[in-house]
PDB file of C-alpha atoms in Angstrom:
ATOM      1  CA  MET A   1      87.046  59.225  91.322  1.00  0.00           C
ATOM      2  CA  ALA A   2      89.037  57.518  94.032  1.00  0.00           C
ATOM      3  CA  TYR A   3      90.521  59.229  97.055  1.00  0.00           C
ATOM      4  CA  ILE A   4      94.133  60.395  96.609  1.00  0.00           C
ATOM      5  CA  ALA A   5      96.333  59.423  99.524  1.00  0.00           C
ATOM      6  CA  PRO A   6      98.737  62.130 100.740  1.00  0.00           C
ATOM      7  CA  ASP A   7     101.770  59.849 100.273  1.00  0.00           C
ATOM      8  CA  LYS A   8     100.822  58.543  96.826  1.00  0.00           C
ATOM      9  CA  ALA A   9     103.590  58.668  94.224  1.00  0.00           C
ATOM     10  CA  ALA A  10     103.267  60.604  90.976  1.00  0.00           C
ATOM     11  CA  ALA A  11     102.425  58.783  87.755  1.00  0.00           C
ATOM     12  CA  SER A  12     101.454  59.401  84.138  1.00  0.00           C
ATOM     13  CA  CYS A  13      97.871  59.382  82.847  1.00  0.00           C
ATOM     14  CA  VAL A  14      97.311  56.562  80.341  1.00  0.00           C
ATOM     15  CA  ALA A  15      95.132  58.789  78.130  1.00  0.00           C
ATOM     16  CA  CYS A  16      96.848  62.202  77.959  1.00  0.00           C
ATOM     17  CA  PHE A  17     100.246  61.275  79.490  1.00  0.00           C
ATOM     18  CA  ALA A  18      99.920  64.122  82.016  1.00  0.00           C
ATOM     19  CA  TRP A  19     102.312  63.735  84.942  1.00  0.00           C
ATOM     20  CA  GLY A  20     101.111  64.174  88.503  1.00  0.00           C
ATOM     21  CA  VAL A  21      99.452  62.543  91.492  1.00  0.00           C
ATOM     22  CA  LEU A  22      96.456  60.740  90.012  1.00  0.00           C
ATOM     23  CA  PRO A  23      93.409  59.201  91.685  1.00  0.00           C
ATOM     24  CA  GLY A  24      93.737  56.150  89.413  1.00  0.00           C
ATOM     25  CA  ARG A  25      95.031  55.260  85.963  1.00  0.00           C
ATOM     26  CA  TYR A  26      93.467  58.421  84.504  1.00  0.00           C
ATOM     27  CA  CYS A  27      93.627  62.048  85.549  1.00  0.00           C
ATOM     28  CA  ARG A  28      90.359  63.651  86.583  1.00  0.00           C
ATOM     29  CA  ALA A  29      89.915  65.480  83.279  1.00  0.00           C
ATOM     30  CA  CYS A  30      90.434  62.343  81.183  1.00  0.00           C
ATOM     31  CA  TYR A  31      88.133  60.371  83.457  1.00  0.00           C
ATOM     32  CA  THR A  32      85.333  62.892  82.876  1.00  0.00           C
ATOM     33  CA  PHE A  33      86.163  63.012  79.164  1.00  0.00           C
ATOM     34  CA  GLY A  34      85.878  59.230  78.985  1.00  0.00           C
ATOM     35  CA  GLN A  35      82.484  59.258  80.694  1.00  0.00           C
ATOM     36  CA  LEU A  36      81.111  61.582  78.022  1.00  0.00           C
ATOM     37  CA  HIS A  37      82.619  60.076  74.846  1.00  0.00           C
ATOM     38  CA  GLN A  38      83.046  56.646  73.281  1.00  0.00           C
ATOM     39  CA  VAL A  39      86.371  54.855  72.781  1.00  0.00           C
ATOM     40  CA  SER A  40      87.587  54.879  69.201  1.00  0.00           C
ATOM     41  CA  GLU A  41      90.733  55.449  67.136  1.00  0.00           C
ATOM     42  CA  CYS A  42      91.996  59.025  67.153  1.00  0.00           C
ATOM     43  CA  THR A  43      92.413  60.475  63.663  1.00  0.00           C
ATOM     44  CA  CYS A  44      95.652  62.248  64.575  1.00  0.00           C
ATOM     45  CA  CYS A  45      97.569  60.035  67.025  1.00  0.00           C
ATOM     46  CA  HIS A  46      95.825  56.739  66.047  1.00  0.00           C
ATOM     47  CA  ARG A  47      95.313  55.621  69.648  1.00  0.00           C
ATOM     48  CA  LEU A  48      92.284  53.755  70.965  1.00  0.00           C
ATOM     49  CA  VAL A  49      91.041  56.254  73.529  1.00  0.00           C
ATOM     50  CA  PRO A  50      87.819  58.219  74.117  1.00  0.00           C
ATOM     51  CA  VAL A  51      87.419  60.646  71.220  1.00  0.00           C
ATOM     52  CA  LYS A  52      85.336  63.706  70.509  1.00  0.00           C
ATOM     53  CA  LYS A  53      84.646  64.336  66.831  1.00  0.00           C
ATOM     54  CA  SER A  54      87.283  61.697  65.977  1.00  0.00           C
ATOM     55  CA  TYR A  55      90.014  63.363  68.087  1.00  0.00           C
ATOM     56  CA  CYS A  56      91.214  62.524  71.600  1.00  0.00           C
ATOM     57  CA  ARG A  57      91.535  64.953  74.463  1.00  0.00           C
ATOM     58  CA  LEU A  58      95.319  65.252  74.059  1.00  0.00           C
ATOM     59  CA  CYS A  59      94.903  66.366  70.444  1.00  0.00           C
ATOM     60  CA  TRP A  60      92.239  68.881  71.420  1.00  0.00           C
ATOM     61  CA  LEU A  61      94.585  70.355  74.024  1.00  0.00           C
ATOM     62  CA  GLN A  62      97.370  70.590  71.458  1.00  0.00           C
ATOM     63  CA  ALA A  63      95.046  72.365  69.025  1.00  0.00           C
ATOM     64  CA  SER A  64      94.016  74.803  71.751  1.00  0.00           C
ATOM     65  CA  LEU A  65      97.685  75.465  72.489  1.00  0.00           C
ATOM     66  CA  GLU A  66      98.379  76.150  68.819  1.00  0.00           C
ATOM     67  CA  ALA A  67      95.396  78.474  68.539  1.00  0.00           C
ATOM     68  CA  LYS A  68      96.513  80.358  71.682  1.00  0.00           C
ATOM     69  CA  ASP A  69      92.918  81.330  72.549  1.00  0.00           C
ATOM     70  CA  GLN A  70      92.634  83.519  69.449  1.00  0.00           C
ATOM     71  CA  VAL A  71      89.948  81.591  67.590  1.00  0.00           C
ATOM     72  CA  THR A  72      86.945  79.486  68.495  1.00  0.00           C
ATOM     73  CA  ILE A  73      87.164  76.840  65.738  1.00  0.00           C
ATOM     74  CA  LEU A  74      89.949  74.339  66.445  1.00  0.00           C
ATOM     75  CA  GLU A  75      89.372  71.786  63.659  1.00  0.00           C
ATOM     76  CA  PRO A  76      91.899  73.409  61.243  1.00  0.00           C
ATOM     77  CA  PHE A  77      94.628  73.159  63.882  1.00  0.00           C
ATOM     78  CA  LEU A  78      93.852  69.485  64.502  1.00  0.00           C
ATOM     79  CA  ARG A  79      94.957  68.646  60.953  1.00  0.00           C
ATOM     80  CA  GLN A  80      98.194  70.652  61.031  1.00  0.00           C
ATOM     81  CA  PHE A  81     100.372  69.542  63.950  1.00  0.00           C
ATOM     82  CA  SER A  82     102.352  66.299  64.020  1.00  0.00           C
ATOM     83  CA  TYR A  83     103.554  66.303  67.637  1.00  0.00           C
ATOM     84  CA  GLN A  84     102.158  66.454  71.168  1.00  0.00           C
ATOM     85  CA  GLN A  85     103.106  68.805  73.992  1.00  0.00           C
ATOM     86  CA  LEU A  86     103.106  66.976  77.320  1.00  0.00           C
ATOM     87  CA  PHE A  87     102.072  68.744  80.522  1.00  0.00           C
ATOM     88  CA  PHE A  88     101.369  68.293  84.212  1.00  0.00           C
ATOM     89  CA  THR A  89      97.961  67.457  85.607  1.00  0.00           C
ATOM     90  CA  ASN A  90      95.440  70.158  86.547  1.00  0.00           C
ATOM     91  CA  MET A  91      97.002  72.674  84.173  1.00  0.00           C
ATOM     92  CA  HIS A  92      94.008  73.047  81.869  1.00  0.00           C
ATOM     93  CA  ARG A  93      91.204  73.720  84.306  1.00  0.00           C
ATOM     94  CA  GLN A  94      88.931  76.432  82.982  1.00  0.00           C
ATOM     95  CA  ARG A  95      89.254  79.515  85.136  1.00  0.00           C
ATOM     96  CA  SER A  96      87.317  82.724  85.027  1.00  0.00           C
ATOM     97  CA  LYS A  97      89.408  85.441  83.421  1.00  0.00           C
ATOM     98  CA  GLY A  98      87.561  88.202  85.206  1.00  0.00           C
ATOM     99  CA  ARG A  99      87.604  91.202  82.928  1.00  0.00           C
ATOM    100  CA  GLY A 100      87.731  91.093  79.161  1.00  0.00           C
ATOM    101  CA  PRO A 101      85.868  89.045  76.561  1.00  0.00           C
ATOM    102  CA  ARG A 102      85.376  85.317  76.807  1.00  0.00           C
ATOM    103  CA  ILE A 103      85.587  82.737  74.066  1.00  0.00           C
ATOM    104  CA  GLY A 104      82.316  81.062  73.138  1.00  0.00           C
ATOM    105  CA  ARG A 105      81.106  78.625  70.481  1.00  0.00           C
ATOM    106  CA  ALA A 106      79.489  81.340  68.369  1.00  0.00           C
ATOM    107  CA  GLY A 107      82.371  83.786  68.795  1.00  0.00           C
ATOM    108  CA  ARG A 108      83.507  86.187  71.463  1.00  0.00           C
ATOM    109  CA  ARG A 109      80.930  87.217  73.990  1.00  0.00           C
ATOM    110  CA  GLY A 110      81.255  89.781  76.750  1.00  0.00           C
ATOM    111  CA  LEU A 111      80.958  89.215  80.442  1.00  0.00           C
ATOM    112  CA  ARG A 112      77.529  89.089  81.905  1.00  0.00           C
ATOM    113  CA  ALA A 113      76.566  92.556  83.044  1.00  0.00           C
ATOM    114  CA  GLN A 114      76.328  93.031  86.778  1.00  0.00           C
ATOM    115  CA  PRO A 115      72.833  93.973  87.950  1.00  0.00           C
ATOM    116  CA  VAL A 116      72.596  97.620  88.921  1.00  0.00           C
ATOM    117  CA  PRO A 117      70.768  98.160  92.218  1.00  0.00           C
ATOM    118  CA  SER A 118      67.447  99.774  91.580  1.00  0.00           C
ATOM    119  CA  GLU A 119      66.308 102.940  93.237  1.00  0.00           C
ATOM    120  CA  PRO A 120      64.520 102.381  96.538  1.00  0.00           C
ATOM    121  CA  VAL A 121      60.780 102.638  96.210  1.00  0.00           C
ATOM    122  CA  THR A 122      59.186 104.780  98.906  1.00  0.00           C
ATOM    123  CA  VAL A 123      55.756 103.515  99.845  1.00  0.00           C
ATOM    124  CA  PRO A 124      53.534 106.313 101.187  1.00  0.00           C
ATOM    125  CA  HIS A 125      51.933 105.649 104.541  1.00  0.00           C
ATOM    126  CA  SER A 126      49.772 107.587 106.936  1.00  0.00           C
ATOM    127  CA  TRP A 127      51.629 106.738 110.130  1.00  0.00           C
ATOM    128  CA  GLU A 128      55.041 107.586 111.531  1.00  0.00           C
ATOM    129  CA  GLN A 129      57.175 105.574 113.919  1.00  0.00           C
ATOM    130  CA  LEU A 130      58.243 107.780 116.817  1.00  0.00           C
ATOM    131  CA  ARG A 131      61.727 107.293 118.219  1.00  0.00           C
ATOM    132  CA  LEU A 132      62.286 106.948 121.921  1.00  0.00           C
ATOM    133  CA  PRO A 133      64.909 109.294 123.428  1.00  0.00           C
ATOM    134  CA  LEU A 134      66.974 106.324 124.580  1.00  0.00           C
ATOM    135  CA  GLN A 135      70.460 105.344 123.514  1.00  0.00           C
ATOM    136  CA  THR A 136      69.876 101.617 123.208  1.00  0.00           C
ATOM    137  CA  ARG A 137      72.627  99.323 121.975  1.00  0.00           C
ATOM    138  CA  ARG A 138      72.041  96.689 119.321  1.00  0.00           C
ATOM    139  CA  ASP A 139      73.290  93.137 119.518  1.00  0.00           C
ATOM    140  CA  TYR A 140      74.201  92.161 115.957  1.00  0.00           C
ATOM    141  CA  LEU A 141      75.645  88.868 117.181  1.00  0.00           C
ATOM    142  CA  ARG A 142      72.116  87.399 117.280  1.00  0.00           C
ATOM    143  CA  PHE A 143      71.326  88.316 113.685  1.00  0.00           C
ATOM    144  CA  GLU A 144      69.952  85.447 111.567  1.00  0.00           C
ATOM    145  CA  ARG A 145      70.109  86.097 107.839  1.00  0.00           C
ATOM    146  CA  ARG A 146      67.383  83.647 106.824  1.00  0.00           C
ATOM    147  CA  ARG A 147      64.866  85.113 109.223  1.00  0.00           C
ATOM    148  CA  GLN A 148      65.848  88.773 109.587  1.00  0.00           C
ATOM    149  CA  ALA A 149      67.468  89.781 106.285  1.00  0.00           C
ATOM    150  CA  ASP A 150      65.584  92.551 104.453  1.00  0.00           C
ATOM    151  CA  LEU A 151      67.127  93.057 101.021  1.00  0.00           C
ATOM    152  CA  THR A 152      64.582  95.771 100.154  1.00  0.00           C
ATOM    153  CA  ASN A 153      65.716  98.144 102.897  1.00  0.00           C
ATOM    154  CA  PRO A 154      66.453 101.554 101.277  1.00  0.00           C
ATOM    155  CA  ALA A 155      69.636 101.978 103.313  1.00  0.00           C
ATOM    156  CA  LEU A 156      70.909  98.587 102.156  1.00  0.00           C
ATOM    157  CA  ILE A 157      70.149  99.410  98.521  1.00  0.00           C
ATOM    158  CA  ASP A 158      72.045 102.703  98.811  1.00  0.00           C
ATOM    159  CA  ALA A 159      74.948 100.920 100.517  1.00  0.00           C
ATOM    160  CA  ARG A 160      75.156  98.358  97.715  1.00  0.00           C
ATOM    161  CA  ARG A 161      75.318 101.182  95.199  1.00  0.00           C
ATOM    162  CA  ILE A 162      78.217 102.679  97.163  1.00  0.00           C
ATOM    163  CA  VAL A 163      79.931  99.278  97.241  1.00  0.00           C
ATOM    164  CA  ALA A 164      79.680  99.026  93.452  1.00  0.00           C
ATOM    165  CA  SER A 165      81.261 102.470  93.109  1.00  0.00           C
ATOM    166  CA  LEU A 166      84.058 101.739  95.603  1.00  0.00           C
ATOM    167  CA  ALA A 167      84.766  98.363  94.012  1.00  0.00           C
ATOM    168  CA  GLU A 168      85.198 100.011  90.632  1.00  0.00           C
ATOM    169  CA  ARG A 169      87.470 102.741  92.005  1.00  0.00           C
ATOM    170  CA  CYS A 170      89.552 100.598  94.357  1.00  0.00           C
ATOM    171  CA  GLY A 171      89.644  97.345  92.387  1.00  0.00           C
ATOM    172  CA  TRP A 172      87.847  95.145  94.911  1.00  0.00           C
ATOM    173  CA  THR A 173      87.606  91.503  93.944  1.00  0.00           C
ATOM    174  CA  ARG A 174      84.355  89.582  93.850  1.00  0.00           C
ATOM    175  CA  GLY A 175      85.272  87.883  97.098  1.00  0.00           C
ATOM    176  CA  VAL A 176      85.751  91.223  98.854  1.00  0.00           C
ATOM    177  CA  ILE A 177      82.456  92.525  97.455  1.00  0.00           C
ATOM    178  CA  ARG A 178      80.672  89.408  98.677  1.00  0.00           C
ATOM    179  CA  ILE A 179      82.139  89.752 102.187  1.00  0.00           C
ATOM    180  CA  VAL A 180      81.229  93.442 102.429  1.00  0.00           C
ATOM    181  CA  ASP A 181      77.718  92.695 101.168  1.00  0.00           C
ATOM    182  CA  ARG A 182      77.236  90.091 103.901  1.00  0.00           C
ATOM    183  CA  ALA A 183      78.301  92.630 106.506  1.00  0.00           C
ATOM    184  CA  LEU A 184      75.950  95.286 105.129  1.00  0.00           C
ATOM    185  CA  VAL A 185      72.996  92.886 105.112  1.00  0.00           C
ATOM    186  CA  LEU A 186      73.735  92.136 108.762  1.00  0.00           C
ATOM    187  CA  LEU A 187      73.923  95.809 109.762  1.00  0.00           C
ATOM    188  CA  LEU A 188      71.305  97.478 107.556  1.00  0.00           C
ATOM    189  CA  SER A 189      68.459  94.962 107.342  1.00  0.00           C
ATOM    190  CA  THR A 190      66.794  96.488 110.408  1.00  0.00           C
ATOM    191  CA  HIS A 191      67.993 100.043 109.817  1.00  0.00           C
ATOM    192  CA  THR A 192      65.496 102.893 109.987  1.00  0.00           C
ATOM    193  CA  PRO A 193      66.003 106.478 108.751  1.00  0.00           C
ATOM    194  CA  GLY A 194      67.900 108.577 111.264  1.00  0.00           C
ATOM    195  CA  ASP A 195      69.560 105.668 113.068  1.00  0.00           C
ATOM    196  CA  LYS A 196      73.297 105.545 113.644  1.00  0.00           C
ATOM    197  CA  ILE A 197      75.392 102.391 113.826  1.00  0.00           C
ATOM    198  CA  ARG A 198      77.991 102.476 116.583  1.00  0.00           C
ATOM    199  CA  PHE A 199      81.421 101.092 115.871  1.00  0.00           C
ATOM    200  CA  SER A 200      81.417  99.369 119.249  1.00  0.00           C
ATOM    201  CA  ASP A 201      78.246  97.485 118.215  1.00  0.00           C
ATOM    202  CA  LEU A 202      79.322  96.361 114.754  1.00  0.00           C
ATOM    203  CA  PHE A 203      82.904  95.368 115.564  1.00  0.00           C
ATOM    204  CA  PRO A 204      82.155  92.239 117.674  1.00  0.00           C
ATOM    205  CA  ALA A 205      79.579  90.939 115.181  1.00  0.00           C
ATOM    206  CA  LEU A 206      81.788  91.379 112.112  1.00  0.00           C
ATOM    207  CA  ARG A 207      84.892  90.027 113.819  1.00  0.00           C
ATOM    208  CA  ALA A 208      82.993  86.937 115.045  1.00  0.00           C
ATOM    209  CA  ARG A 209      81.912  86.144 111.463  1.00  0.00           C
ATOM    210  CA  GLY A 210      85.287  86.904 109.894  1.00  0.00           C
ATOM    211  CA  LEU A 211      83.964  89.857 107.870  1.00  0.00           C
ATOM    212  CA  SER A 212      85.947  92.913 106.818  1.00  0.00           C
ATOM    213  CA  VAL A 213      85.583  95.698 109.376  1.00  0.00           C
ATOM    214  CA  GLY A 214      87.656  98.347 107.604  1.00  0.00           C
ATOM    215  CA  ARG A 215      85.896  98.190 104.231  1.00  0.00           C
ATOM    216  CA  THR A 216      82.473  97.993 105.863  1.00  0.00           C
ATOM    217  CA  VAL A 217      83.242 101.076 107.941  1.00  0.00           C
ATOM    218  CA  GLU A 218      84.348 102.858 104.773  1.00  0.00           C
ATOM    219  CA  VAL A 219      80.957 102.171 103.182  1.00  0.00           C
ATOM    220  CA  LEU A 220      79.045 103.241 106.298  1.00  0.00           C
ATOM    221  CA  ILE A 221      81.016 106.494 106.506  1.00  0.00           C
ATOM    222  CA  GLU A 222      80.146 107.332 102.908  1.00  0.00           C
ATOM    223  CA  LEU A 223      76.543 106.381 103.627  1.00  0.00           C
ATOM    224  CA  GLY A 224      76.541 108.686 106.663  1.00  0.00           C
ATOM    225  CA  VAL A 225      75.221 106.232 109.262  1.00  0.00           C
ATOM    226  CA  LEU A 226      78.370 105.451 111.281  1.00  0.00           C
ATOM    227  CA  ASP A 227      78.789 106.640 114.858  1.00  0.00           C
ATOM    228  CA  ASP A 228      82.503 106.222 115.492  1.00  0.00           C
ATOM    229  CA  ASP A 229      82.627 105.903 119.275  1.00  0.00           C
ATOM    230  CA  ARG A 230      86.140 104.504 119.421  1.00  0.00           C
ATOM    231  CA  ILE A 231      88.305 105.941 122.180  1.00  0.00           C
ATOM    232  CA  SER A 232      91.502 107.531 120.936  1.00  0.00           C
ATOM    233  CA  VAL A 233      94.727 105.759 121.843  1.00  0.00           C
ATOM    234  CA  PHE A 234      96.196 109.101 122.856  1.00  0.00           C
ATOM    235  CA  GLU A 235      93.331 109.754 125.268  1.00  0.00           C
ATOM    236  CA  THR A 236      93.722 106.322 126.843  1.00  0.00           C
ATOM    237  CA  TRP A 237      97.462 106.777 127.221  1.00  0.00           C
ATOM    238  CA  LEU A 238      97.017 110.290 128.624  1.00  0.00           C
ATOM    239  CA  LYS A 239      94.574 109.084 131.246  1.00  0.00           C
ATOM    240  CA  ARG A 240      96.856 106.237 132.259  1.00  0.00           C
ATOM    241  CA  GLY A 241     100.061 108.287 132.264  1.00  0.00           C
ATOM    242  CA  LEU A 242      98.702 111.177 134.356  1.00  0.00           C
ATOM    243  CA  GLY A 243      96.427 109.215 136.638  1.00  0.00           C
ATOM    244  CA  ASP A 244      98.725 109.274 139.682  1.00  0.00           C
ATOM    245  CA  LEU A 245      99.479 113.017 139.568  1.00  0.00           C
ATOM    246  CA  SER A 246      97.831 115.588 141.786  1.00  0.00           C
ATOM    247  CA  PRO A 247      95.018 117.692 140.245  1.00  0.00           C
ATOM    248  CA  GLY A 248      97.114 120.849 140.021  1.00  0.00           C
ATOM    249  CA  ILE A 249      99.991 119.176 138.190  1.00  0.00           C
ATOM    250  CA  HIS A 250      97.638 116.955 136.183  1.00  0.00           C
ATOM    251  CA  THR A 251      95.727 119.883 134.641  1.00  0.00           C
ATOM    252  CA  ASP A 252      98.769 121.845 133.496  1.00  0.00           C
ATOM    253  CA  VAL A 253     100.704 118.831 132.205  1.00  0.00           C
ATOM    254  CA  GLU A 254      97.647 117.588 130.319  1.00  0.00           C
ATOM    255  CA  HIS A 255      97.275 120.997 128.660  1.00  0.00           C
ATOM    256  CA  TRP A 256     100.974 120.934 127.739  1.00  0.00           C
ATOM    257  CA  LEU A 257     100.757 117.437 126.212  1.00  0.00           C
ATOM    258  CA  ARG A 258      97.591 118.242 124.272  1.00  0.00           C
ATOM    259  CA  THR A 259      99.201 121.355 122.832  1.00  0.00           C
ATOM    260  CA  LEU A 260     102.264 119.316 121.974  1.00  0.00           C
ATOM    261  CA  HIS A 261     100.158 116.644 120.254  1.00  0.00           C
ATOM    262  CA  ASP A 262      97.570 118.846 118.512  1.00  0.00           C
ATOM    263  CA  GLY A 263      99.737 121.891 117.852  1.00  0.00           C
ATOM    264  CA  GLY A 264      99.098 125.527 118.629  1.00  0.00           C
ATOM    265  CA  PRO A 265      99.262 129.001 117.087  1.00  0.00           C
ATOM    266  CA  ARG A 266     103.068 128.938 117.088  1.00  0.00           C
ATOM    267  CA  ALA A 267     103.805 125.220 117.301  1.00  0.00           C
ATOM    268  CA  ARG A 268     103.279 122.414 114.846  1.00  0.00           C
ATOM    269  CA  PRO A 269     101.735 119.106 115.998  1.00  0.00           C
ATOM    270  CA  ARG A 270     104.135 116.463 117.217  1.00  0.00           C
ATOM    271  CA  SER A 271     103.830 112.728 116.863  1.00  0.00           C
ATOM    272  CA  GLN A 272     102.425 110.554 119.596  1.00  0.00           C
ATOM    273  CA  ALA A 273     105.824 108.933 120.107  1.00  0.00           C
ATOM    274  CA  THR A 274     107.311 112.367 120.826  1.00  0.00           C
ATOM    275  CA  CYS A 275     104.665 113.027 123.472  1.00  0.00           C
ATOM    276  CA  TRP A 276     105.372 109.663 125.061  1.00  0.00           C
ATOM    277  CA  SER A 277     109.106 110.398 125.138  1.00  0.00           C
ATOM    278  CA  TYR A 278     108.631 113.849 126.671  1.00  0.00           C
ATOM    279  CA  LEU A 279     106.344 112.578 129.406  1.00  0.00           C
ATOM    280  CA  ARG A 280     108.687 109.694 130.178  1.00  0.00           C
ATOM    281  CA  LEU A 281     111.539 112.155 130.703  1.00  0.00           C
ATOM    282  CA  ALA A 282     109.436 114.619 132.704  1.00  0.00           C
ATOM    283  CA  ARG A 283     107.666 112.077 134.878  1.00  0.00           C
ATOM    284  CA  PRO A 284     110.451 111.713 137.531  1.00  0.00           C
ATOM    285  CA  ALA A 285     110.549 115.496 137.975  1.00  0.00           C
ATOM    286  CA  LEU A 286     106.762 115.723 138.201  1.00  0.00           C
ATOM    287  CA  LEU A 287     106.615 113.031 140.860  1.00  0.00           C
ATOM    288  CA  ALA A 288     109.412 114.755 142.766  1.00  0.00           C
ATOM    289  CA  TRP A 289     107.555 118.068 142.662  1.00  0.00           C
ATOM    290  CA  GLN A 290     104.398 116.340 143.819  1.00  0.00           C
ATOM    291  CA  SER A 291     106.181 114.781 146.773  1.00  0.00           C
ATOM    292  CA  ALA A 292     107.632 118.219 147.625  1.00  0.00           C
ATOM    293  CA  THR A 293     104.037 119.574 147.884  1.00  0.00           C
ATOM    294  CA  ILE A 294     104.415 121.925 144.914  1.00  0.00           C
ATOM    295  CA  ILE A 295     100.833 122.495 143.874  1.00  0.00           C
ATOM    296  CA  SER A 296     101.028 124.002 140.402  1.00  0.00           C
ATOM    297  CA  VAL A 297     103.496 123.747 137.579  1.00  0.00           C
ATOM    298  CA  ARG A 298     103.616 125.405 134.222  1.00  0.00           C
ATOM    299  CA  SER A 299     104.975 123.986 130.986  1.00  0.00           C
ATOM    300  CA  PRO A 300     108.750 123.535 131.390  1.00  0.00           C
ATOM    301  CA  ALA A 301     109.288 124.730 127.838  1.00  0.00           C
ATOM    302  CA  THR A 302     107.629 128.109 128.468  1.00  0.00           C
ATOM    303  CA  THR A 303     108.074 128.976 132.150  1.00  0.00           C
ATOM    304  CA  TYR A 304     111.345 127.515 133.387  1.00  0.00           C
ATOM    305  CA  SER A 305     114.751 127.988 131.857  1.00  0.00           C
ATOM    306  CA  PRO A 306     117.161 125.035 131.596  1.00  0.00           C
ATOM    307  CA  SER A 307     119.764 126.781 133.738  1.00  0.00           C
ATOM    308  CA  SER A 308     117.366 127.269 136.659  1.00  0.00           C
ATOM    309  CA  THR A 309     115.726 123.841 136.512  1.00  0.00           C
ATOM    310  CA  PRO A 310     117.089 121.562 139.238  1.00  0.00           C
ATOM    311  CA  PHE A 311     116.009 118.389 137.418  1.00  0.00           C
ATOM    312  CA  PRO A 312     118.164 116.931 134.600  1.00  0.00           C
ATOM    313  CA  ALA A 313     115.121 115.364 132.928  1.00  0.00           C
ATOM    314  CA  LEU A 314     113.527 118.745 132.279  1.00  0.00           C
ATOM    315  CA  ASN A 315     116.834 120.089 130.983  1.00  0.00           C
ATOM    316  CA  ALA A 316     116.776 117.368 128.316  1.00  0.00           C
ATOM    317  CA  ILE A 317     113.224 118.300 127.287  1.00  0.00           C
ATOM    318  CA  THR A 318     113.706 122.062 127.072  1.00  0.00           C
ATOM    319  CA  ARG A 319     116.779 121.861 124.867  1.00  0.00           C
TER     320      ARG A 319
END
């Protein structure tokens, strides 16, 4: 078929009268239909066009529309209708329906069953690979699937079984399953029993290949091989917000903020935004105390009363 220019005007197919942007005089479906069948007179519409079993493609489409995908034999419908339903191009491409039965020549047939991952076969051996007491980091960016992929790895087989279970529970599409499987092959082909996969190692490799990090991490957590070494946002903010305070003030204020964030015996946990707001209000007073050479400070909410606090910021917090 010819190339379709972006600015080409729409036209009607000379065989099925479908309206759209065509590569030539025929739409793509009629062009393929004409390559497979001989030109003859259609029994229904009496046109000289390529026919299949004495009927043209337009009549077959009309019979399929009348049958509404309920039967597999369309010949009775070809002899009943006396009109044609026109349509746009590319409206009758066969698409996979996903779940449910499909229509076949011999009747309805079910979807092809998905292969169930087999149980890993443990081969007995007389040697054991000793692990070095070193925390080495792995570079998954250099992984080459053709040369390094090991689809028989027991960890990979177990992970694929978990993926099948999660896909059934969460409704993952085939595209999502394929992406997660690619990520698992990358991470588990060289996996040995007892190893842990760090999040900081897998994240650059998956992000560089455009693979799903969240769903892959979910599978690794259920498999029990993930070492989540991500630094908490609260810890990073706490280190940055209290970095310029003296050690005496820093220790007590950090304890106060952690209790505020995590909760205590008589206090419920507060959100991170609340902790940020409290520290922003208390920071001018803390810096003023530090400049006044006050060494230690207790939590304003427990030690100082609002009436005796000389700083308006702490009065706003303790209310």
